[in-house]
Each structure stands twice: as C-alpha cells, then as structure tokens.
Coordinates of C-alpha atoms and ligand atoms in Angstrom, one line a residue:
Chain A
M8 CA 0.1 0.0 -0.3
N9 CA 2.8 2.6 0.9
E10 CA 4.7 1.7 -2.6
L11 CA 0.9 2.4 -4.5
I12 CA 0.5 5.9 -2.2
F13 CA 4.3 6.5 -3.4
F14 CA 3.2 5.5 -6.9
F15 CA 0.4 8.1 -6.7
N16 CA 2.3 10.8 -5.3
N17 CA 5.0 10.7 -8.0
V18 CA 3.1 9.7 -11.3
I19 CA -0.2 11.1 -10.6
V20 CA 0.3 13.9 -8.3
G21 CA 3.4 15.0 -10.7
G22 CA 1.3 14.1 -13.7
V23 CA -1.4 16.4 -13.5
A24 CA 0.7 18.9 -12.5
L25 CA 3.0 18.4 -15.5
G26 CA 0.3 18.2 -17.7
S27 CA -1.8 21.0 -17.0
I28 CA 1.6 23.0 -17.9
Y29 CA 1.7 21.3 -21.3
A30 CA -1.7 21.5 -21.9
V31 CA -2.2 24.8 -21.1
G32 CA 1.2 25.5 -23.4
A33 CA -0.1 23.5 -25.9
I34 CA -3.3 25.0 -26.1
G35 CA -0.9 28.8 -27.6
V36 CA 0.4 26.6 -29.3
T37 CA -2.3 25.1 -31.0
L38 CA -4.6 28.0 -31.5
I39 CA -1.6 29.8 -32.6
F40 CA -1.0 27.4 -35.4
G41 CA -5.0 27.2 -36.8
I42 CA -5.4 30.8 -37.0
L43 CA -2.1 31.9 -38.2
R44 CA -0.6 28.5 -39.6
F45 CA 2.9 28.8 -38.0
A46 CA 4.7 26.8 -35.8
H47 CA 5.5 29.1 -33.0
F48 CA 8.7 28.3 -31.6
A49 CA 9.2 31.5 -29.2
H50 CA 6.1 30.1 -27.2
G51 CA 8.3 28.4 -24.5
D52 CA 10.0 32.2 -24.3
M53 CA 6.8 33.7 -23.8
M54 CA 5.8 31.5 -21.1
T55 CA 9.4 32.2 -19.2
M56 CA 9.1 36.0 -20.0
G57 CA 5.2 36.4 -18.0
A58 CA 7.0 34.1 -15.1
F59 CA 9.7 36.6 -14.8
I60 CA 6.7 39.2 -15.3
A61 CA 5.2 37.6 -12.5
F62 CA 8.1 37.1 -10.4
L63 CA 9.0 41.1 -10.7
L64 CA 5.1 41.7 -10.0
M65 CA 5.7 39.3 -6.6
L66 CA 8.9 41.0 -5.8
A67 CA 7.2 44.2 -6.0
C68 CA 4.2 43.4 -4.0
Q69 CA 6.4 42.1 -1.0
A70 CA 7.9 45.7 -1.5
L71 CA 4.7 47.0 -1.2
G72 CA 3.7 44.4 2.0
I73 CA 0.8 43.3 -0.4
S74 CA -0.2 39.9 0.5
V75 CA -3.1 37.5 0.7
P76 CA -3.1 35.1 3.8
F77 CA -2.8 31.6 2.2
L78 CA -1.9 32.5 -1.6
P79 CA 1.5 32.5 -2.8
T80 CA 2.2 36.2 -4.3
G81 CA 3.0 34.1 -7.5
F82 CA -0.6 33.3 -7.8
L83 CA -2.1 36.7 -6.3
V84 CA 0.0 38.4 -9.1
L85 CA -0.7 35.9 -11.8
P86 CA -3.6 37.8 -13.9
V87 CA -1.6 41.0 -14.0
A88 CA 1.3 39.1 -15.4
M89 CA -1.1 38.1 -17.6
V90 CA -2.5 41.0 -19.0
L91 CA 1.1 42.2 -19.4
T92 CA 2.1 39.3 -21.4
T93 CA -0.4 39.8 -23.6
I94 CA 0.5 43.3 -24.2
I95 CA 4.3 42.2 -24.9
A96 CA 2.5 39.4 -27.4
L97 CA 0.7 41.6 -29.1
G98 CA 3.8 44.3 -29.9
L99 CA 5.8 41.3 -30.9
D100 CA 3.2 40.3 -33.3
K101 CA 3.0 43.8 -34.7
G102 CA 7.0 44.2 -34.6
F103 CA 7.7 40.7 -36.2
Y104 CA 4.8 38.5 -37.3
A105 CA 2.2 41.0 -39.5
P106 CA 4.8 42.5 -41.7
L107 CA 5.7 39.1 -42.5
R108 CA 2.1 38.2 -43.1
K109 CA 1.6 40.9 -45.3
R110 CA 4.3 40.2 -47.3
G111 CA 2.4 36.7 -47.7
A112 CA 5.5 34.9 -46.1
K113 CA 5.8 31.4 -45.6
P114 CA 5.3 29.3 -42.8
V115 CA 8.9 28.2 -42.7
T116 CA 9.9 31.9 -42.7
M117 CA 7.5 32.8 -39.6
L118 CA 9.2 29.4 -37.9
I119 CA 12.4 30.8 -38.6
A120 CA 11.3 34.5 -37.4
S121 CA 9.6 33.0 -34.0
I122 CA 13.2 31.5 -33.3
G123 CA 14.8 34.7 -34.0
V124 CA 11.9 35.8 -31.5
T125 CA 13.1 33.4 -29.1
L126 CA 16.8 34.6 -29.1
I127 CA 15.8 38.0 -28.6
I128 CA 13.2 36.9 -25.2
Q129 CA 16.3 34.7 -23.8
G130 CA 19.0 37.5 -24.6
L131 CA 16.7 40.4 -22.8
I132 CA 15.9 38.1 -19.6
R133 CA 20.0 37.1 -19.7
L134 CA 20.5 40.4 -20.0
F135 CA 17.9 41.9 -16.6
F136 CA 18.2 38.6 -14.6
G137 CA 21.7 36.8 -15.3
S138 CA 21.2 33.1 -15.9
G139 CA 21.3 32.0 -12.4
T140 CA 18.1 30.7 -11.2
W141 CA 15.5 32.1 -8.8
S142 CA 13.0 31.2 -6.7
F143 CA 9.0 32.3 -5.8
F144 CA 9.6 30.8 -2.3
E145 CA 12.5 33.0 -1.1
S146 CA 10.5 34.8 1.8
E147 CA 7.1 32.7 1.5
T148 CA 6.9 28.9 2.2
K149 CA 5.8 26.3 -0.6
Q150 CA 3.0 24.7 1.7
L151 CA 3.0 20.8 1.5
I152 CA -0.3 19.2 1.7
R153 CA -0.1 15.7 3.3
I154 CA -3.3 13.6 3.3
P155 CA -3.4 10.6 5.6
V156 CA -4.6 7.4 4.5
P157 CA -6.5 5.6 7.3
L158 CA -5.3 1.8 6.5
E159 CA -3.7 0.1 8.3
G160 CA -0.1 -0.4 7.8
V161 CA 0.2 2.5 5.8
T162 CA 3.1 5.2 7.1
R163 CA 3.0 6.7 4.0
T164 CA 1.2 10.1 3.2
I165 CA -0.4 11.5 -0.2
N166 CA 1.7 14.0 -0.9
F167 CA 1.2 17.3 -3.0
T168 CA 1.7 21.3 -2.9
Q169 CA -0.7 24.3 -2.9
P170 CA 1.1 25.3 -5.8
Q171 CA -0.1 22.5 -7.8
V172 CA -3.6 22.3 -6.5
L173 CA -3.9 25.7 -7.9
M174 CA -2.4 24.9 -10.9
V175 CA -4.9 22.2 -11.5
V176 CA -7.9 25.1 -10.7
C177 CA -6.3 27.4 -13.0
T178 CA -6.1 25.1 -15.7
A179 CA -9.6 23.9 -15.2
V180 CA -10.7 27.5 -15.1
A181 CA -9.0 28.5 -18.2
V182 CA -10.1 25.4 -19.9
L183 CA -13.8 26.3 -19.2
A184 CA -13.4 29.6 -19.8
L185 CA -11.4 28.7 -23.5
H186 CA -14.8 26.2 -24.0
F187 CA -17.8 29.0 -23.5
F188 CA -15.4 31.5 -25.7
L189 CA -15.2 29.3 -28.1
T190 CA -18.5 27.6 -28.4
R191 CA -21.0 30.6 -27.3
S192 CA -19.2 34.0 -28.4
R193 CA -19.3 35.7 -31.5
L194 CA -15.9 36.5 -31.6
G195 CA -14.8 32.6 -29.9
K196 CA -17.0 31.2 -32.9
A197 CA -15.0 33.5 -35.9
M198 CA -11.8 32.0 -34.7
R199 CA -13.1 28.4 -35.0
A200 CA -14.2 29.4 -38.7
M201 CA -11.3 31.0 -39.4
A202 CA -8.7 28.0 -38.4
D203 CA -11.5 26.1 -40.4
N204 CA -11.5 27.8 -43.7
P205 CA -9.6 31.6 -43.4
D206 CA -10.7 32.6 -47.2
L207 CA -14.6 31.9 -46.6
A208 CA -14.2 33.7 -43.3
Q209 CA -13.1 36.5 -45.1
V210 CA -15.7 36.6 -47.6
S211 CA -18.1 36.4 -44.5
G212 CA -17.2 39.6 -43.8
I213 CA -15.4 38.3 -40.8
N214 CA -12.7 41.2 -39.6
T215 CA -10.0 38.9 -39.7
K216 CA -7.4 41.2 -37.9
V217 CA -9.4 41.2 -35.0
V218 CA -9.1 37.8 -34.9
V219 CA -5.3 37.5 -35.1
R220 CA -5.6 40.2 -32.1
V221 CA -7.9 37.7 -30.1
T222 CA -5.5 35.0 -30.6
W223 CA -2.2 36.6 -29.4
I224 CA -4.6 37.5 -26.4
I225 CA -5.7 34.5 -24.9
A226 CA -2.0 32.4 -26.4
G227 CA -0.1 34.9 -24.7
S228 CA -2.1 35.3 -21.7
L229 CA -2.1 31.3 -21.3
A230 CA 1.6 31.5 -21.9
A231 CA 1.8 33.3 -19.0
M232 CA -0.3 31.2 -17.0
A233 CA 1.9 28.1 -17.8
G234 CA 5.4 29.8 -17.5
T235 CA 4.5 30.8 -14.1
M236 CA 2.9 27.4 -12.9
L237 CA 5.7 26.1 -14.1
A238 CA 7.7 28.7 -12.1
L239 CA 6.2 28.0 -9.1
D240 CA 6.1 24.0 -9.4
V241 CA 10.0 24.2 -10.4
Q242 CA 12.5 27.4 -10.4
L243 CA 12.6 30.2 -12.3
K244 CA 15.4 30.4 -14.7
P245 CA 16.0 31.7 -18.7
D246 CA 15.1 28.8 -20.1
L247 CA 12.6 27.4 -17.8
A248 CA 9.8 26.8 -21.1
F249 CA 12.2 26.4 -23.8
N250 CA 13.5 23.4 -22.3
I251 CA 9.7 22.1 -22.6
V252 CA 9.1 23.5 -25.8
L253 CA 9.2 20.3 -27.2
P254 CA 7.5 18.3 -25.4
I255 CA 4.9 21.4 -25.3
F256 CA 4.7 20.9 -29.4
A257 CA 4.1 17.2 -29.1
A258 CA 1.0 17.5 -27.1
A259 CA -0.1 20.0 -29.9
I260 CA 0.6 17.8 -32.6
V261 CA -0.4 14.6 -30.7
G262 CA -3.8 16.2 -30.0
G263 CA -4.4 17.5 -33.4
L264 CA -2.3 20.8 -34.6
G265 CA -5.4 23.2 -34.2
Q266 CA -8.2 21.5 -31.9
S267 CA -8.0 23.2 -28.3
Y268 CA -9.3 20.3 -26.8
G269 CA -6.6 17.9 -28.6
A270 CA -3.9 20.5 -27.3
I271 CA -5.3 19.5 -23.5
A272 CA -5.8 15.8 -24.2
G273 CA -1.9 15.9 -25.4
G274 CA -0.9 18.0 -22.8
F275 CA -1.8 15.6 -20.0
L276 CA -1.1 12.9 -22.4
I277 CA 2.2 13.4 -22.7
G278 CA 2.3 14.5 -18.9
F279 CA 1.4 11.1 -17.3
A280 CA 3.7 9.5 -19.8
E281 CA 6.8 11.1 -18.9
T282 CA 6.1 10.8 -15.1
A283 CA 5.5 7.0 -15.4
A284 CA 8.5 6.5 -17.7
I285 CA 10.9 7.8 -14.8
F286 CA 9.2 6.3 -12.2
N287 CA 11.0 3.6 -10.6
W288 CA 8.6 0.8 -11.2
S289 CA 10.9 -1.6 -8.7
V290 CA 9.1 0.0 -5.4
L291 CA 5.8 -1.4 -6.6
L292 CA 7.8 -4.7 -8.1
R293 CA 10.0 -5.1 -5.0
P294 CA 6.3 -6.4 -2.8
I295 CA 5.7 -9.1 -4.9
A296 CA 8.9 -9.7 -5.5
G297 CA 8.6 -13.7 -4.3
A298 CA 6.4 -14.3 -7.0
L299 CA 8.4 -12.8 -9.8
P300 CA 10.7 -15.0 -11.8
F301 CA 13.2 -12.6 -12.2
E302 CA 15.4 -10.5 -10.0
V303 CA 14.0 -7.0 -9.2
P304 CA 16.7 -4.6 -9.5
A305 CA 17.6 -1.4 -7.4
T306 CA 16.3 1.0 -10.2
L307 CA 13.8 0.1 -13.3
A308 CA 12.7 3.3 -14.9
I309 CA 11.2 3.2 -18.5
V310 CA 13.8 6.0 -19.4
P311 CA 16.6 7.6 -16.9
T312 CA 15.5 11.0 -16.1
E313 CA 18.0 13.1 -18.3
Y314 CA 15.9 11.1 -21.6
K315 CA 12.9 12.5 -20.6
L316 CA 12.4 14.5 -23.4
T317 CA 12.5 11.2 -25.8
V318 CA 9.2 10.2 -24.3
A319 CA 7.5 13.0 -25.9
F320 CA 8.7 11.7 -29.0
V321 CA 8.0 8.4 -28.6
I322 CA 4.2 9.1 -27.6
L323 CA 4.3 11.5 -31.0
V324 CA 5.6 8.7 -33.3
V325 CA 2.8 6.1 -31.9
V326 CA 0.0 8.4 -32.3
L327 CA 0.7 9.8 -35.3
L328 CA 1.0 6.1 -37.1
W329 CA -2.3 5.6 -35.6
R330 CA -3.8 8.5 -36.5
P331 CA -1.9 10.4 -38.8
T332 CA -3.7 14.1 -38.1
G333 CA -3.4 13.7 -34.0
I334 CA -6.2 12.4 -31.6
F335 CA -8.9 15.0 -33.0
K336 CA -8.0 14.9 -36.3
G337 CA -5.6 18.5 -37.0
A338 CA -4.6 19.9 -39.9
S339 CA -1.8 18.1 -41.7
S340 CA 0.2 21.0 -43.1
Chain B
M27 CA -30.2 53.7 -61.6
A28 CA -28.4 50.0 -61.8
L29 CA -27.8 48.5 -58.9
I30 CA -24.5 47.3 -59.6
E31 CA -22.2 48.3 -62.7
L32 CA -19.2 47.2 -64.2
K33 CA -17.4 49.3 -66.5
N34 CA -14.5 48.1 -68.4
V35 CA -12.8 46.0 -65.6
I36 CA -9.7 44.9 -66.3
G37 CA -7.9 43.2 -63.1
G38 CA -5.5 40.4 -62.4
Y39 CA -3.6 38.2 -59.8
G40 CA -0.7 40.1 -59.9
G41 CA 0.5 39.1 -63.4
A42 CA -0.7 39.9 -66.9
P43 CA -4.5 41.0 -66.7
I44 CA -7.0 37.9 -66.5
L45 CA -10.1 40.5 -67.2
N46 CA -9.8 42.8 -70.1
G47 CA -12.5 45.4 -69.9
V48 CA -15.8 43.5 -68.6
N49 CA -19.1 45.7 -68.6
M50 CA -22.0 44.7 -66.5
S51 CA -25.2 45.9 -65.0
I52 CA -27.8 44.5 -62.7
E53 CA -31.0 46.1 -61.3
Q54 CA -32.5 44.8 -58.0
S55 CA -35.1 42.5 -59.4
D56 CA -32.5 40.8 -61.9
I57 CA -30.8 37.4 -61.7
G58 CA -28.1 37.9 -63.9
V59 CA -26.2 34.6 -65.5
I60 CA -22.5 34.5 -66.7
V61 CA -21.4 31.9 -68.5
G62 CA -18.0 31.2 -70.9
P63 CA -16.1 28.6 -71.4
N64 CA -13.4 27.5 -69.1
G65 CA -10.8 30.0 -68.0
A66 CA -12.8 32.7 -69.6
G67 CA -12.9 35.0 -66.6
K68 CA -16.2 34.0 -64.9
S69 CA -15.0 33.8 -61.3
T70 CA -12.5 36.4 -61.5
T71 CA -15.3 38.6 -62.2
L72 CA -17.1 37.8 -59.0
K73 CA -13.9 37.9 -57.1
A74 CA -13.1 41.4 -58.8
I75 CA -16.9 42.8 -57.7
F76 CA -15.4 41.2 -54.1
G77 CA -12.3 43.1 -53.7
L78 CA -10.7 39.6 -54.0
L79 CA -8.3 41.0 -56.6
K80 CA -6.6 43.9 -57.9
V81 CA -9.1 46.1 -60.0
T82 CA -6.1 48.3 -62.2
E83 CA -8.5 50.0 -64.5
G84 CA -12.4 50.5 -64.7
S85 CA -14.8 51.1 -62.0
I86 CA -17.2 49.1 -59.8
V87 CA -20.1 51.1 -58.7
F88 CA -22.8 49.6 -56.0
Q89 CA -26.0 51.6 -55.4
G90 CA -24.2 54.8 -56.7
E91 CA -20.6 54.3 -54.5
E92 CA -17.3 53.1 -56.1
I93 CA -16.4 49.5 -54.4
Q94 CA -13.5 48.5 -56.8
N95 CA -10.4 46.7 -54.5
A96 CA -12.9 47.1 -51.2
L97 CA -12.5 44.2 -48.7
P98 CA -15.3 41.9 -48.0
D99 CA -15.0 43.4 -44.6
R100 CA -17.0 46.7 -46.3
L101 CA -18.5 45.0 -48.9
V102 CA -21.0 42.7 -46.5
P103 CA -22.3 45.6 -44.6
K104 CA -22.9 47.5 -47.9
G105 CA -25.3 44.4 -49.1
L106 CA -22.8 42.4 -51.0
S107 CA -22.8 38.6 -50.5
F108 CA -20.6 36.0 -52.4
V109 CA -20.8 31.7 -52.3
P110 CA -17.5 31.0 -53.5
Q111 CA -17.3 27.9 -56.0
E112 CA -15.2 25.5 -53.5
K113 CA -14.8 25.0 -50.2
N114 CA -17.7 27.4 -49.4
V115 CA -18.9 26.4 -45.5
F116 CA -17.7 26.0 -42.7
T117 CA -17.2 22.2 -42.2
S118 CA -16.3 21.5 -39.0
M119 CA -19.3 23.8 -37.7
S120 CA -22.9 23.1 -37.2
V121 CA -25.2 24.2 -40.1
E122 CA -26.3 27.0 -37.6
E123 CA -22.9 28.1 -37.1
N124 CA -22.6 28.2 -40.1
L125 CA -25.2 30.8 -40.6
E126 CA -24.4 32.9 -37.7
M127 CA -21.0 33.3 -39.4
G128 CA -22.9 34.9 -42.2
A129 CA -24.6 37.5 -39.8
F130 CA -20.9 38.6 -38.4
T131 CA -21.0 42.1 -39.6
R132 CA -24.5 42.9 -37.9
T133 CA -25.2 44.1 -35.1
D134 CA -28.9 43.4 -34.6
D135 CA -30.7 40.5 -33.8
F136 CA -29.9 38.1 -36.4
R137 CA -32.7 35.3 -34.8
P138 CA -35.3 35.9 -37.6
T139 CA -32.8 36.0 -40.5
I140 CA -31.9 32.4 -39.2
E141 CA -35.7 31.6 -39.5
W142 CA -35.9 33.0 -42.9
V143 CA -32.7 31.0 -44.0
Y144 CA -35.0 28.0 -42.4
D145 CA -38.1 28.7 -43.9
M146 CA -36.6 28.8 -47.2
F147 CA -34.5 25.3 -47.0
P148 CA -36.6 23.3 -44.4
V149 CA -34.0 20.6 -44.3
L150 CA -31.1 22.5 -42.7
R151 CA -33.5 23.4 -39.8
E152 CA -33.5 19.5 -39.4
K153 CA -29.9 19.4 -39.4
R154 CA -29.1 22.6 -37.7
R155 CA -26.9 20.9 -35.1
Q156 CA -25.1 18.8 -37.8
P157 CA -21.2 19.3 -38.9
A158 CA -21.7 21.0 -42.2
G159 CA -19.1 18.7 -43.8
E160 CA -21.4 16.0 -42.9
L161 CA -24.0 16.9 -45.6
S162 CA -24.9 16.1 -49.0
G163 CA -23.5 18.4 -51.7
G164 CA -27.0 19.6 -52.6
Q165 CA -27.4 20.2 -48.9
R166 CA -24.5 22.1 -48.6
Q167 CA -24.8 24.4 -51.6
M168 CA -27.9 25.2 -49.3
V169 CA -25.6 26.1 -46.2
A170 CA -23.5 28.3 -48.3
M171 CA -26.2 30.1 -49.9
G172 CA -27.7 30.4 -46.1
R173 CA -24.5 31.6 -45.0
A174 CA -24.8 34.5 -47.8
L175 CA -28.0 35.4 -47.0
M176 CA -27.6 36.0 -43.3
S177 CA -26.2 39.3 -44.1
K178 CA -29.6 40.5 -45.6
P179 CA -27.4 41.4 -48.8
S180 CA -29.4 43.6 -51.9
L181 CA -27.2 41.3 -54.4
L182 CA -26.1 37.9 -54.0
L183 CA -22.9 36.7 -55.9
L184 CA -23.1 32.5 -56.4
D185 CA -19.9 30.9 -58.1
E186 CA -21.6 27.8 -60.4
P187 CA -24.1 27.0 -57.3
S188 CA -24.9 24.0 -59.4
A189 CA -21.5 22.6 -59.5
G190 CA -21.5 18.7 -58.7
L191 CA -25.2 18.1 -58.5
S192 CA -27.3 15.7 -60.1
P193 CA -29.8 17.1 -62.1
R194 CA -32.9 17.0 -60.0
Y195 CA -30.7 19.1 -57.3
V196 CA -30.0 21.7 -60.0
L197 CA -33.3 22.0 -61.0
E198 CA -33.6 22.5 -57.1
I199 CA -31.5 24.8 -56.6
F200 CA -32.1 27.0 -59.6
E201 CA -35.8 27.3 -58.2
Q202 CA -34.2 28.3 -54.7
I203 CA -32.3 30.8 -56.3
V204 CA -35.3 31.9 -58.4
K205 CA -37.1 31.8 -54.6
V206 CA -34.5 34.2 -53.1
N207 CA -34.6 37.0 -56.1
K208 CA -38.1 37.0 -55.6
A209 CA -37.4 38.1 -52.3
G210 CA -35.9 40.5 -53.3
V211 CA -32.4 39.9 -53.6
A212 CA -30.4 40.6 -57.2
I213 CA -28.8 37.8 -58.4
L214 CA -25.0 37.2 -60.1
M215 CA -24.1 33.8 -60.8
V216 CA -21.9 32.1 -63.0
E217 CA -23.0 28.9 -64.4
Q218 CA -21.5 26.0 -65.9
N219 CA -25.3 24.7 -66.9
A220 CA -25.6 27.5 -69.4
R221 CA -29.0 26.6 -71.0
Q222 CA -30.6 26.1 -68.1
A223 CA -29.5 28.8 -66.1
L224 CA -29.9 31.6 -69.1
A225 CA -33.9 30.5 -69.5
F226 CA -34.3 32.0 -66.5
A227 CA -31.7 34.6 -66.2
S228 CA -32.8 38.6 -66.7
R229 CA -29.6 38.9 -67.9
G230 CA -27.2 37.1 -69.6
F231 CA -23.5 37.6 -69.7
V232 CA -21.2 35.6 -72.4
L233 CA -17.8 35.8 -71.5
A234 CA -14.4 34.8 -73.1
T235 CA -10.9 35.6 -72.7
G236 CA -12.1 38.3 -69.7
K237 CA -14.3 40.2 -72.0
N238 CA -17.6 40.4 -72.7
R239 CA -18.7 38.6 -75.9
F240 CA -22.7 39.0 -75.8
T241 CA -25.1 40.7 -73.6
G242 CA -28.5 40.5 -73.3
T243 CA -31.7 38.8 -71.5
G244 CA -30.8 35.1 -70.8
P245 CA -33.5 33.9 -73.9
E246 CA -32.1 36.6 -76.4
L247 CA -28.9 34.9 -75.9
I248 CA -30.1 31.2 -75.8
A249 CA -32.0 32.3 -79.3
D250 CA -29.1 34.1 -80.9
P251 CA -27.8 31.1 -83.0
E252 CA -24.1 32.4 -82.6
V253 CA -24.0 32.4 -79.1
A254 CA -25.9 28.7 -79.0
K255 CA -23.2 27.7 -81.9
S256 CA -19.8 28.6 -80.4
F257 CA -21.2 28.6 -76.4
L258 CA -23.8 26.6 -75.7
G259 CA -22.5 23.7 -77.1
G260 CA -24.9 24.0 -80.6
Ligands
ATP425 N1 -5.9 32.9 -57.4 C1 -5.5 32.9 -59.3 N2 -3.9 33.4 -59.1 C2 -3.6 33.3 -60.7 N3 -4.2 33.2 -61.5 C3 -5.3 32.8 -61.1 C4 -6.1 32.5 -60.3 N4 -7.5 32.0 -60.3 C5 -7.7 32.2 -61.8 N5 -6.5 32.2 -62.2 C6 -6.4 32.8 -63.8 O1 -7.5 33.3 -64.4 C7 -8.1 32.6 -65.7 C8 -9.5 32.5 -65.4 O2 -9.9 31.8 -64.1 P1 -11.5 32.3 -63.7 O3 -11.1 30.8 -62.7 O4 -11.8 33.5 -63.5 O5 -12.4 30.8 -65.1 P2 -13.7 30.9 -64.5 O6 -13.7 31.6 -66.3 O7 -14.1 30.8 -63.4 O8 -13.1 29.2 -65.3 P3 -13.9 27.9 -64.8 O9 -15.4 27.4 -65.6 O10 -12.9 26.9 -65.3 O11 -14.4 28.2 -63.1 C9 -7.3 31.6 -65.7 O12 -6.3 31.5 -66.3 C10 -6.9 31.1 -64.3 O13 -5.9 30.2 -64.5
MG426 MG1 -14.8 29.3 -62.1

C-alpha cells in the first residue's frame, strides 16, 4: 500500500501538474497554428517571459507589503502578469509577425522569425536577470499538503504542494473559459471559422485582424499562466520553458494541430507518460518480488530522468502512426 | 439606376490581367447569369466585385458608390454577399454556426433571418446541429447560400451553385435561387449549366478571354444562333 501511495505521489500528482502546464502551453501553440498557420517556436519563451513578469510583480508586492493569507503571491499577481504578457505578445506580433504576414511570408519563414524572437526574449531575460535560477519561495514557504490514508500499516501520506492544487484549479478555469468562449461567443466562433477556412471567413466579412489579435490575447495570457505555474512548481531560470517547448509542441501535434481540446488531451497524455516513464517501477515490484521469476533491480525506470524528453517523441510517433493527424483530427500540414 | 455596374473592368492576380474590360449592369430585380468557356474569367469577375483581386482599371459602382478594391468586411455590411465555388462551408462547424458566421458583420438581432433561411431551406432546420461537413453536396450548397443570405444582402454573387449536383438537385437549387430573387435579392451567378440557367436569367453575359462577347436577356442569348453555336454547344 505504501508503495502505491509512492506511485500516486510521483506519477499521478506529478503527471497532473506537468500535464496542466503542457496543456495550457499547447493550447496557445495550437491556436496560433490554427489561425496564423505557423509553428510558434517562441511560445516557450513567451511562457518564461510571463513567469519573469510574475516574479517581478511578486517582488513588487512583497516590497509594498501586499499579500493575501494562504495564497502564494505568485498566484495573486498572475492575472496582472497575464495582461502584461498579452500586451508584449501583441507588440511582438505587430513588430515581427504582422509585417511578414502582410508580405505573404511562408510558414517556414514565420517559424524562423519566431526562432529569432526566442533568441531576443532569452537574451533580454539574461541581460536583466543573469543566467542563474530564482525562486518564488524565497520569503514565502511552499506549503506541502499531506493527506494521511486511514488504512492499517500505511505510513506514507498522499503529498502535494499548494501551488500544484492551485495550478489544477487555474487550468480547469482556463479550459472552461476557453470552451465557453469558442462555443458561445461571436468572436470565439469566428476564431473557429477562421481556423476551419480562412478564405471563407474573409468572404463572410469576419474581421480577420481582430481574430488574429484575440488569438494573441488568449495565447499570450495562457503562456504567462503556464510559465508562472511551471516556475512555481520548479524554479525560475532564463531557459525555463525553452526546455519544454518540444513536449509542448508534441502535445499540440498529438492532439491534432489547431484543435484546442486535442492540445489539452495531448498535454495530459504526455505529462503522465513522462512521469510514468521516469518512475522507478522497482518500488511497485518489490513487494511481489517472491512471485516474480526474475530479480527486481534497485532501479527500474523506463527511461532515465535525463532522457525524459524522448518520451514525448515516442508518444508522438506512436500516435501519429495510429492517427496521422492527431487524436482530434487536426491540420495535416 | 442600376444596383451594380461594372464599367470596363481590368484586373488580375498580379501578373498579366485576367479581366480585359468587363461590362455588366444588374438591377435590384435581376437574375444575372454569366456563362463562358473554362478560364474565361467568370469566377475572376465575381472575385473582382468582392475585392478578392486587384482591379487596375475601370470602375465597379454599387448603389451609387465606387467599390472596386474594397475588402469583404466593408462590402458585406453594404449589402454584398458571395458564395465561392469550392470550400464554401465551414465543415467543422454546425449548420447553425455557419449561418451565424454569415451574420458576423451585423449588430442587430439576426434570429429572424435564421428562421427566414430555415423557411427557405427546411432541411437545414432539421440538420442545424450537424457539422456542415457531414451534409450532402446539395445540402452544403444550401448552407453556403444560407450563410451568404444571413447578412441580408441586396446582391448575392454565386459561383457555380449547381456544380457537382445531380440533375434533380440542379433544378431544385435553381428553383431556390429564383425564390431568393423573388424575396428581393438581386442575383449575379456563374453557371456551367448554361442553357438551364439562362432560361430564367433576366440578364445574361457571355464571357470569353476576360471580355464580354454577348450581352442580353437569357432567352435572347439562347435564341442567338451564334451564342448557341460557340458557347452553348449547338
Ligand atoms: N488565384 C489565382 N492566381 C492566379 N491566376 C489565377 C487565379 N485564379 C484563377 N487564375 C487564372 O485566371 C484565369 C481565369 O480563371 P477563372 O477562375 O476566372 O475562370 P472561370 O471562367 O471561372 O473558369 P471555370 O469555368 O474553369 O471556373 C485562368 O487562366 C486562371 O488560370
Ligand atoms: Mg470558375
């Protein structure tokens, strides 16, 4: 039983946390792909930027003595960080992507431009913050929640942190809000229309520039949210989310490019797959070692932690072999 | 005064002009039908009216106002609507959502217009929750027309509305077009089923190499031996 709880804490709790981050990041990637038809490589760095903005806002709050009991200040400032990141995202579009779109640039040109934006954002962050790591929990404590399991002989508790709980809540709220926006609002439907058939959207009189702006607003604010959640779960550093941009793209592709619900499914699938793959399965096997025809090794993980990134690709390949356009039938190109 | 008038329109997609002087005039009560060989510039004429390609010379006057090179988001509120030949529905969206997208530029209550479209195409009311991509060719064409009617246009541009339909549905869609026209919407359409369409056209245009070759009422053109010989297959 203790072993199962260990498994739960590592794989399920960890998977939900990681999955939330991947999902919220992948929604942005998939929306940008659906509307602007290019792979926004700088999305990870937009996440990192959002996290640094939240970090600065937190420092400001602490300096001013603003705080709310039981709420990490990182979450308190999140809405403001989302707004600021959105403004920067709109600025980046205006400065870099919109001029290229106007000239009818190919998707690959846009991709290269977004790699340039990646370098700019990372460079600026390093310029101001150096290349070290920072923590949201220098002067606050990260609360650990322990839930005892009322069973005989069970000593382990189910553990998770308060940020992890808030993360899941934030993700759920974001996903619900997005769902209602896309299915009920005029602009949300126009966004789906433009992703479905851009020429017909134009012919219908849909103001495509407004739709593009809304796309950046949603993608930018979700990026800030995902980045801050990641920084609250681990630590803040200039390449925070750049390191996970590949699993995020894998999540968007696995879900079906352009499909928001697919991105959510893909995000959680890859999140769980990663935590399960690096889990030491020996822990679960040891109690039944007597019944096994082989010796249980000390550590038995599917992949070593340093190779975690490969998991996303294995999932990607397997899913694409089974459904070439992703779980939710996305764009094929 | 004509509802729309094209005067010596010249334009293309950036290279050599495709339209070399197109002249057309449509009144509010008209059904205009454009016929002509493949590549004559029929679709291009409709796209030129709808601001989807550059008009370099000549003018397009709609309700007394020059509109050449204005974009669809400005033209739709003025009362122009366009149904392209292909890919003319949002396949992943429900029939009703398709109709709503046609009303995007409207700020008033468009529910009554949805009901009006459903009365015109009752099968769409039945299928309103279904993704448009799951419908048959004829039903899709109705969705496409319904979407275009949602902005309450005074002129509806249709590019080969009967393309790919079986003969029975061709008749049906033509009947519906006449019905829409009777409801007060002027029609300008391109058709390959030339004889059938010209039969109910109050204005007919034969286009070849981006120019008018013949102009008249539909029945006049059908009766013209030269038109019949060169463009209507004898
Ligand atoms: N997007 C485009 N870019 C460049 N040239 C084009 C484009 N669309 C059409 N053309 C060219 O313009 C000419 C006229 O095409 P258009 O589609 O207007 O013909 P059409 O009369 O509608 O013929 P069809 O009966 O085949 O539909 C053709 O030579 C075609 O190759
Ligand atoms: Mg054509």
